PDB file of C-alpha atoms in Angstrom:
ATOM      1  CA  UNK A   1       9.716 -14.562   9.525  1.00 73.00           C
ATOM      2  CA  UNK A   2       7.604 -17.170  11.270  1.00 82.00           C
ATOM      3  CA  UNK A   3       4.650 -18.714   9.447  1.00 84.00           C
ATOM      4  CA  UNK A   4       1.982 -17.033  11.587  1.00 86.00           C
ATOM      5  CA  UNK A   5       3.398 -13.562  11.034  1.00 88.00           C
ATOM      6  CA  UNK A   6       3.773 -14.251   7.325  1.00 85.00           C
ATOM      7  CA  UNK A   7       0.129 -15.346   7.064  1.00 89.00           C
ATOM      8  CA  UNK A   8      -0.955 -12.177   8.885  1.00 88.00           C
ATOM      9  CA  UNK A   9       1.098 -10.079   6.471  1.00 86.00           C
ATOM     10  CA  UNK A  10      -0.559 -11.769   3.490  1.00 88.00           C
ATOM     11  CA  UNK A  11      -3.986 -11.115   5.008  1.00 88.00           C
ATOM     12  CA  UNK A  12      -3.212  -7.404   5.450  1.00 85.00           C
ATOM     13  CA  UNK A  13      -1.964  -7.180   1.884  1.00 82.00           C
ATOM     14  CA  UNK A  14      -5.055  -8.970   0.522  1.00 79.00           C
ATOM     15  CA  UNK A  15      -7.258  -6.498   2.418  1.00 78.00           C
ATOM     16  CA  UNK A  16      -5.296  -3.589   0.895  1.00 75.00           C
ATOM     17  CA  UNK A  17      -4.400  -2.264   4.333  1.00 82.00           C
ATOM     18  CA  UNK A  18      -1.046  -0.534   4.897  1.00 86.00           C
ATOM     19  CA  UNK A  19       1.372  -2.196   7.312  1.00 91.00           C
ATOM     20  CA  UNK A  20       5.049  -2.346   8.233  1.00 93.00           C
ATOM     21  CA  UNK A  21       7.435  -5.065   9.347  1.00 94.00           C
ATOM     22  CA  UNK A  22       9.960  -3.955  11.974  1.00 94.00           C
ATOM     23  CA  UNK A  23      13.056  -6.125  12.298  1.00 93.00           C
ATOM     24  CA  UNK A  24      15.664  -6.036  15.075  1.00 92.00           C
ATOM     25  CA  UNK A  25      18.905  -6.503  13.198  1.00 92.00           C
ATOM     26  CA  UNK A  26      20.736  -8.130  16.111  1.00 88.00           C
ATOM     27  CA  UNK A  27      18.636 -11.282  16.191  1.00 91.00           C
ATOM     28  CA  UNK A  28      15.967 -10.975  13.477  1.00 92.00           C
ATOM     29  CA  UNK A  29      13.037 -10.570  15.889  1.00 92.00           C
ATOM     30  CA  UNK A  30      10.092  -8.984  14.096  1.00 94.00           C
ATOM     31  CA  UNK A  31       6.830  -7.135  14.649  1.00 93.00           C
ATOM     32  CA  UNK A  32       4.004  -6.625  12.179  1.00 93.00           C
ATOM     33  CA  UNK A  33       2.643  -3.115  12.778  1.00 93.00           C
ATOM     34  CA  UNK A  34      -0.835  -2.473  11.353  1.00 90.00           C
ATOM     35  CA  UNK A  35      -3.134   0.528  11.645  1.00 84.00           C
ATOM     36  CA  UNK A  36      -4.754  -0.712  14.843  1.00 86.00           C
ATOM     37  CA  UNK A  37      -2.773  -3.763  15.981  1.00 91.00           C
ATOM     38  CA  UNK A  38       0.723  -5.171  16.538  1.00 93.00           C
ATOM     39  CA  UNK A  39       1.740  -8.807  16.188  1.00 91.00           C
ATOM     40  CA  UNK A  40       4.973 -10.724  16.562  1.00 91.00           C
ATOM     41  CA  UNK A  41       7.702 -11.302  19.128  1.00 88.00           C
ATOM     42  CA  UNK A  42       9.411  -7.907  18.920  1.00 91.00           C
ATOM     43  CA  UNK A  43       8.144  -5.487  21.570  1.00 89.00           C
ATOM     44  CA  UNK A  44       8.028  -1.810  20.542  1.00 90.00           C
ATOM     45  CA  UNK A  45       7.300   1.177  22.765  1.00 90.00           C
ATOM     46  CA  UNK A  46       4.612   3.744  21.979  1.00 91.00           C
ATOM     47  CA  UNK A  47       7.039   6.200  20.387  1.00 90.00           C
ATOM     48  CA  UNK A  48       8.422   3.499  18.102  1.00 91.00           C
ATOM     49  CA  UNK A  49       4.921   2.420  17.108  1.00 92.00           C
ATOM     50  CA  UNK A  50       3.898   6.009  16.346  1.00 90.00           C
ATOM     51  CA  UNK A  51       7.005   6.559  14.236  1.00 90.00           C
ATOM     52  CA  UNK A  52       6.485   3.268  12.394  1.00 91.00           C
ATOM     53  CA  UNK A  53       2.890   4.149  11.542  1.00 89.00           C
ATOM     54  CA  UNK A  54       3.909   7.639  10.444  1.00 86.00           C
ATOM     55  CA  UNK A  55       6.520   6.112   8.152  1.00 88.00           C
ATOM     56  CA  UNK A  56       3.966   3.663   6.781  1.00 86.00           C
ATOM     57  CA  UNK A  57       1.596   6.459   5.781  1.00 77.00           C
ATOM     58  CA  UNK A  58       4.428   8.115   3.856  1.00 75.00           C
ATOM     59  CA  UNK A  59       5.765   4.775   2.549  1.00 81.00           C
ATOM     60  CA  UNK A  60       9.205   5.521   4.009  1.00 85.00           C
ATOM     61  CA  UNK A  61      11.188   2.386   4.783  1.00 91.00           C
ATOM     62  CA  UNK A  62      14.474   2.743   6.656  1.00 91.00           C
ATOM     63  CA  UNK A  63      16.247   2.609   9.998  1.00 91.00           C
ATOM     64  CA  UNK A  64      14.119   3.566  12.988  1.00 88.00           C
ATOM     65  CA  UNK A  65      15.837   6.556  14.551  1.00 76.00           C
ATOM     66  CA  UNK A  66      16.178   6.970  18.301  1.00 65.00           C
ATOM     67  CA  UNK A  67      15.984   3.251  19.104  1.00 67.00           C
ATOM     68  CA  UNK A  68      18.459   1.765  21.601  1.00 77.00           C
ATOM     69  CA  UNK A  69      18.893  -1.180  19.245  1.00 86.00           C
ATOM     70  CA  UNK A  70      19.197  -1.209  15.461  1.00 91.00           C
ATOM     71  CA  UNK A  71      15.677  -1.543  14.041  1.00 93.00           C
ATOM     72  CA  UNK A  72      14.690  -1.499  10.385  1.00 93.00           C
ATOM     73  CA  UNK A  73      11.196  -0.621   9.163  1.00 94.00           C
ATOM     74  CA  UNK A  74       9.981  -2.099   5.880  1.00 93.00           C
ATOM     75  CA  UNK A  75       6.779  -0.357   4.821  1.00 91.00           C
ATOM     76  CA  UNK A  76       4.119  -2.039   2.712  1.00 88.00           C
ATOM     77  CA  UNK A  77       1.720   0.696   1.656  1.00 81.00           C
ATOM     78  CA  UNK A  78      -0.616   0.633  -1.299  1.00 82.00           C
ATOM     79  CA  UNK A  79      -0.524   3.670  -3.615  1.00 86.00           C
ATOM     80  CA  UNK A  80      -2.220   6.789  -2.254  1.00 89.00           C
ATOM     81  CA  UNK A  81      -5.643   7.435  -3.748  1.00 93.00           C
ATOM     82  CA  UNK A  82      -7.147  10.578  -5.211  1.00 97.00           C
ATOM     83  CA  UNK A  83     -10.939  10.811  -5.399  1.00 98.00           C
ATOM     84  CA  UNK A  84     -12.067  13.617  -7.714  1.00 98.00           C
ATOM     85  CA  UNK A  85     -15.666  14.838  -7.838  1.00 98.00           C
ATOM     86  CA  UNK A  86     -16.524  16.407 -11.186  1.00 97.00           C
ATOM     87  CA  UNK A  87     -15.260  15.155 -14.561  1.00 96.00           C
ATOM     88  CA  UNK A  88     -14.467  18.673 -15.778  1.00 97.00           C
ATOM     89  CA  UNK A  89     -11.627  20.075 -17.920  1.00 96.00           C
ATOM     90  CA  UNK A  90      -9.310  20.380 -14.919  1.00 97.00           C
ATOM     91  CA  UNK A  91      -9.957  16.721 -14.125  1.00 98.00           C
ATOM     92  CA  UNK A  92      -8.871  15.694 -17.618  1.00 97.00           C
ATOM     93  CA  UNK A  93      -5.467  17.214 -16.864  1.00 97.00           C
ATOM     94  CA  UNK A  94      -5.400  16.278 -13.174  1.00 98.00           C
ATOM     95  CA  UNK A  95      -6.031  12.542 -13.578  1.00 97.00           C
ATOM     96  CA  UNK A  96      -2.941  11.703 -15.694  1.00 96.00           C
ATOM     97  CA  UNK A  97      -0.658  14.050 -13.733  1.00 97.00           C
ATOM     98  CA  UNK A  98      -1.766  12.541 -10.416  1.00 97.00           C
ATOM     99  CA  UNK A  99      -1.318   9.036 -11.830  1.00 95.00           C
ATOM    100  CA  UNK A 100       2.244   9.903 -12.871  1.00 94.00           C
ATOM    101  CA  UNK A 101       2.837  11.116  -9.305  1.00 94.00           C
ATOM    102  CA  UNK A 102       1.840   7.676  -8.021  1.00 91.00           C
ATOM    103  CA  UNK A 103      -1.824   8.211  -7.128  1.00 94.00           C
ATOM    104  CA  UNK A 104      -4.605   5.738  -7.837  1.00 93.00           C
ATOM    105  CA  UNK A 105      -7.254   8.033  -9.341  1.00 96.00           C
ATOM    106  CA  UNK A 106     -11.041   7.675  -9.040  1.00 96.00           C
ATOM    107  CA  UNK A 107     -13.359  10.199 -10.709  1.00 97.00           C
ATOM    108  CA  UNK A 108     -17.000  10.603  -9.665  1.00 97.00           C
ATOM    109  CA  UNK A 109     -19.647  12.453 -11.666  1.00 97.00           C
ATOM    110  CA  UNK A 110     -23.312  11.398 -11.997  1.00 96.00           C
ATOM    111  CA  UNK A 111     -23.599  13.589 -15.100  1.00 95.00           C
ATOM    112  CA  UNK A 112     -23.013  10.942 -17.754  1.00 91.00           C
ATOM    113  CA  UNK A 113     -22.098  13.424 -20.472  1.00 91.00           C
ATOM    114  CA  UNK A 114     -19.164  14.558 -18.329  1.00 93.00           C
ATOM    115  CA  UNK A 115     -18.247  11.073 -17.111  1.00 91.00           C
ATOM    116  CA  UNK A 116     -17.879   9.566 -20.594  1.00 90.00           C
ATOM    117  CA  UNK A 117     -15.004   7.086 -20.727  1.00 85.00           C
ATOM    118  CA  UNK A 118     -13.448   8.722 -23.788  1.00 89.00           C
ATOM    119  CA  UNK A 119     -12.945  11.951 -21.823  1.00 92.00           C
ATOM    120  CA  UNK A 120     -10.926  10.160 -19.129  1.00 93.00           C
ATOM    121  CA  UNK A 121      -9.155   7.184 -20.722  1.00 90.00           C
ATOM    122  CA  UNK A 122      -7.607   4.703 -18.329  1.00 87.00           C
ATOM    123  CA  UNK A 123      -9.262   6.246 -15.258  1.00 91.00           C
ATOM    124  CA  UNK A 124     -11.774   4.662 -12.885  1.00 92.00           C
ATOM    125  CA  UNK A 125     -14.983   6.670 -13.436  1.00 95.00           C
ATOM    126  CA  UNK A 126     -18.203   6.340 -11.422  1.00 95.00           C
ATOM    127  CA  UNK A 127     -21.607   7.847 -12.246  1.00 95.00           C
ATOM    128  CA  UNK A 128     -22.944   7.309  -8.721  1.00 95.00           C
ATOM    129  CA  UNK A 129     -23.815  10.192  -6.425  1.00 94.00           C
ATOM    130  CA  UNK A 130     -20.573  11.316  -4.759  1.00 94.00           C
ATOM    131  CA  UNK A 131     -21.470  10.318  -1.192  1.00 90.00           C
ATOM    132  CA  UNK A 132     -22.565   6.865  -2.387  1.00 93.00           C
ATOM    133  CA  UNK A 133     -19.423   6.369  -4.469  1.00 94.00           C
ATOM    134  CA  UNK A 134     -17.212   7.521  -1.607  1.00 93.00           C
ATOM    135  CA  UNK A 135     -18.839   5.033   0.772  1.00 90.00           C
ATOM    136  CA  UNK A 136     -18.184   2.274  -1.760  1.00 92.00           C
ATOM    137  CA  UNK A 137     -14.590   3.314  -2.430  1.00 91.00           C
ATOM    138  CA  UNK A 138     -13.828   3.939   1.234  1.00 89.00           C
ATOM    139  CA  UNK A 139     -11.667   6.815   2.428  1.00 91.00           C
ATOM    140  CA  UNK A 140      -8.712   6.236   4.711  1.00 87.00           C
ATOM    141  CA  UNK A 141      -5.598   8.131   5.764  1.00 85.00           C
ATOM    142  CA  UNK A 142      -3.974   7.505   2.359  1.00 86.00           C
ATOM    143  CA  UNK A 143      -6.860   9.054   0.414  1.00 93.00           C
ATOM    144  CA  UNK A 144      -7.276  12.620  -0.850  1.00 97.00           C
ATOM    145  CA  UNK A 145     -10.619  14.084  -1.946  1.00 98.00           C
ATOM    146  CA  UNK A 146     -10.877  16.998  -4.382  1.00 98.00           C
ATOM    147  CA  UNK A 147     -14.178  18.535  -5.513  1.00 98.00           C
ATOM    148  CA  UNK A 148     -14.150  20.310  -8.875  1.00 97.00           C
ATOM    149  CA  UNK A 149     -17.744  20.213 -10.131  1.00 95.00           C
ATOM    150  CA  UNK A 150     -18.604  23.724  -8.862  1.00 92.00           C
ATOM    151  CA  UNK A 151     -22.085  22.323  -8.114  1.00 95.00           C
ATOM    152  CA  UNK A 152     -23.054  22.204  -4.414  1.00 96.00           C
ATOM    153  CA  UNK A 153     -25.404  19.276  -5.094  1.00 96.00           C
ATOM    154  CA  UNK A 154     -22.330  17.209  -5.980  1.00 96.00           C
ATOM    155  CA  UNK A 155     -19.520  18.848  -4.045  1.00 97.00           C
ATOM    156  CA  UNK A 156     -21.150  19.289  -0.634  1.00 96.00           C
ATOM    157  CA  UNK A 157     -22.112  15.627  -0.056  1.00 96.00           C
ATOM    158  CA  UNK A 158     -18.574  14.616  -1.035  1.00 96.00           C
ATOM    159  CA  UNK A 159     -17.035  17.164   1.329  1.00 97.00           C
ATOM    160  CA  UNK A 160     -19.248  16.018   4.194  1.00 96.00           C
ATOM    161  CA  UNK A 161     -18.237  12.394   3.581  1.00 95.00           C
ATOM    162  CA  UNK A 162     -14.578  13.408   3.385  1.00 95.00           C
ATOM    163  CA  UNK A 163     -14.734  15.439   6.597  1.00 95.00           C
ATOM    164  CA  UNK A 164     -16.169  12.396   8.365  1.00 92.00           C
ATOM    165  CA  UNK A 165     -13.159  10.382   7.246  1.00 92.00           C
ATOM    166  CA  UNK A 166      -9.411  10.340   7.900  1.00 89.00           C
ATOM    167  CA  UNK A 167      -8.582  11.663   4.419  1.00 94.00           C
ATOM    168  CA  UNK A 168      -5.129  13.243   4.474  1.00 93.00           C
ATOM    169  CA  UNK A 169      -6.206  16.023   2.114  1.00 96.00           C
ATOM    170  CA  UNK A 170      -9.503  17.684   1.187  1.00 97.00           C
ATOM    171  CA  UNK A 171      -9.634  20.386  -1.475  1.00 98.00           C
ATOM    172  CA  UNK A 172     -12.398  22.307  -3.223  1.00 97.00           C
ATOM    173  CA  UNK A 173     -12.416  24.450  -6.352  1.00 96.00           C
ATOM    174  CA  UNK A 174     -13.843  27.942  -6.105  1.00 92.00           C
ATOM    175  CA  UNK A 175     -13.106  31.549  -5.288  1.00 92.00           C
ATOM    176  CA  UNK A 176     -12.945  32.987  -1.786  1.00 92.00           C
ATOM    177  CA  UNK A 177     -16.560  34.142  -2.179  1.00 94.00           C
ATOM    178  CA  UNK A 178     -17.653  30.679  -3.338  1.00 94.00           C
ATOM    179  CA  UNK A 179     -15.895  29.078  -0.390  1.00 95.00           C
ATOM    180  CA  UNK A 180     -17.537  31.480   2.066  1.00 94.00           C
ATOM    181  CA  UNK A 181     -20.943  30.293   0.836  1.00 95.00           C
ATOM    182  CA  UNK A 182     -19.726  26.703   1.069  1.00 96.00           C
ATOM    183  CA  UNK A 183     -18.578  27.234   4.647  1.00 95.00           C
ATOM    184  CA  UNK A 184     -22.016  28.603   5.547  1.00 96.00           C
ATOM    185  CA  UNK A 185     -23.740  25.528   4.104  1.00 96.00           C
ATOM    186  CA  UNK A 186     -21.382  23.086   5.803  1.00 96.00           C
ATOM    187  CA  UNK A 187     -21.663  24.949   9.101  1.00 94.00           C
ATOM    188  CA  UNK A 188     -25.443  24.624   8.890  1.00 93.00           C
ATOM    189  CA  UNK A 189     -24.918  20.910   8.250  1.00 92.00           C
ATOM    190  CA  UNK A 190     -23.062  20.643  11.566  1.00 91.00           C
ATOM    191  CA  UNK A 191     -19.451  20.223  10.411  1.00 91.00           C
ATOM    192  CA  UNK A 192     -18.093  22.972  12.679  1.00 90.00           C
ATOM    193  CA  UNK A 193     -14.336  23.453  13.039  1.00 92.00           C
ATOM    194  CA  UNK A 194     -13.610  20.485  10.761  1.00 93.00           C
ATOM    195  CA  UNK A 195     -14.439  22.728   7.792  1.00 95.00           C
ATOM    196  CA  UNK A 196     -10.989  24.227   8.298  1.00 95.00           C
ATOM    197  CA  UNK A 197      -9.496  21.027   6.865  1.00 96.00           C
ATOM    198  CA  UNK A 198     -10.684  22.048   3.392  1.00 97.00           C
ATOM    199  CA  UNK A 199      -8.052  23.601   1.124  1.00 97.00           C
ATOM    200  CA  UNK A 200      -9.901  26.296  -0.794  1.00 95.00           C
ATOM    201  CA  UNK A 201      -9.157  27.573  -3.317  1.00 94.00           C
ATOM    202  CA  UNK A 202      -7.664  24.172  -4.078  1.00 96.00           C
ATOM    203  CA  UNK A 203      -3.987  23.884  -5.049  1.00 96.00           C
ATOM    204  CA  UNK A 204      -0.839  25.881  -4.380  1.00 96.00           C
ATOM    205  CA  UNK A 205      -0.941  29.471  -5.574  1.00 94.00           C
ATOM    206  CA  UNK A 206       1.395  29.178  -8.571  1.00 94.00           C
ATOM    207  CA  UNK A 207      -0.308  31.958 -10.502  1.00 93.00           C
ATOM    208  CA  UNK A 208      -1.626  29.759 -13.318  1.00 92.00           C
ATOM    209  CA  UNK A 209      -5.226  29.770 -14.517  1.00 92.00           C
ATOM    210  CA  UNK A 210      -5.305  27.194 -17.335  1.00 96.00           C
ATOM    211  CA  UNK A 211      -6.743  23.743 -16.487  1.00 96.00           C
ATOM    212  CA  UNK A 212      -3.360  22.021 -16.726  1.00 97.00           C
ATOM    213  CA  UNK A 213      -1.755  24.709 -14.550  1.00 97.00           C
ATOM    214  CA  UNK A 214      -4.441  24.301 -11.900  1.00 97.00           C
ATOM    215  CA  UNK A 215      -3.959  20.525 -12.095  1.00 98.00           C
ATOM    216  CA  UNK A 216      -0.215  20.899 -11.478  1.00 98.00           C
ATOM    217  CA  UNK A 217      -0.933  23.191  -8.511  1.00 98.00           C
ATOM    218  CA  UNK A 218      -3.336  20.619  -7.032  1.00 98.00           C
ATOM    219  CA  UNK A 219      -0.875  17.739  -7.364  1.00 98.00           C
ATOM    220  CA  UNK A 220       1.885  19.868  -5.830  1.00 98.00           C
ATOM    221  CA  UNK A 221      -0.321  20.565  -2.809  1.00 97.00           C
ATOM    222  CA  UNK A 222      -1.292  16.894  -2.571  1.00 97.00           C
ATOM    223  CA  UNK A 223       2.351  15.852  -2.447  1.00 94.00           C
ATOM    224  CA  UNK A 224       3.170  18.446   0.198  1.00 94.00           C
ATOM    225  CA  UNK A 225       0.200  17.374   2.328  1.00 93.00           C
ATOM    226  CA  UNK A 226       1.039  13.707   1.953  1.00 87.00           C
ATOM    227  CA  UNK A 227       4.502  14.114   3.414  1.00 81.00           C
ATOM    228  CA  UNK A 228       3.944  16.849   5.972  1.00 79.00           C
ATOM    229  CA  UNK A 229       0.634  16.223   7.718  1.00 54.00           C
ATOM    230  CA  UNK A 230      -0.472  13.607  10.246  1.00 56.00           C
ATOM    231  CA  UNK A 231      -3.646  11.637   9.593  1.00 51.00           C
ATOM    232  CA  UNK A 232      -6.812  13.654  10.226  1.00 56.00           C
ATOM    233  CA  UNK A 233      -9.444  12.606  12.711  1.00 56.00           C
ATOM    234  CA  UNK A 234     -12.966  12.355  11.292  1.00 60.00           C
ATOM    235  CA  UNK A 235     -15.841  14.404  12.636  1.00 59.00           C
ATOM    236  CA  UNK A 236     -19.021  12.848  13.981  1.00 51.00           C
ATOM    237  CA  UNK A 237     -22.104  12.257  11.893  1.00 52.00           C
ATOM    238  CA  UNK A 238     -23.860  15.353  10.554  1.00 43.00           C
ATOM    239  CA  UNK A 239     -26.886  16.014   8.397  1.00 42.00           C
ATOM    240  CA  UNK A 240     -26.779  15.476   4.653  1.00 38.00           C
ATOM    241  CA  UNK A 241     -27.070  18.499   2.393  1.00 37.00           C
ATOM    242  CA  UNK A 242     -27.763  16.752  -0.884  1.00 35.00           C
ATOM    243  CA  UNK A 243     -30.336  18.725  -2.815  1.00 35.00           C
ATOM    244  CA  UNK A 244     -33.345  17.049  -4.317  1.00 29.00           C
TER     245      UNK A 244
END
């Protein structure tokens, strides 16, 4: 790898942005494929770039199929992130299970009694308002957002922020009736068809009702979404629904 390409790779890594290095095995020519740019002497067509970026999101290194020449993709992707709104009982089970599945977990809850460090040991916990914390954390195509507080004052601002992002998964706790009310509020806020991105009730239907069972169902759905869905396009700006 030439020095310029190596320096660019280090810069992407320092910025915590996912990228891939594509190498032509015949002569060692390389391309650095980032989210919105390509550098290096190896020329790739649009289909190869799309496939490389898809592999990067799933952190799947390997031979690039369908190429006329032998190409190898080496993905450099940071761990996927899970942002959870509401430090509730389900969250206490969800955080360690998601961490074991390879997720970097962030929990947000402005209610300090819920967000006490001893309730969520070893987890990044914020007591900011959800929309503020999400702006600080930043949501990209390797981030999932799950709302569990059951309080629209907390959940709705987080869902609006998530729907404006490229989050690969958005889930919300609540019954079908609860979600219908949520849809009405988000529709009034101008989110439109994007509301359909929300998985509600959150998690695969495994039949369990205990907090740990719901947590397992959520992680199972996260894993399925991570490997089966393309990145989501954000919606345009809409009004905030945070209550006073």
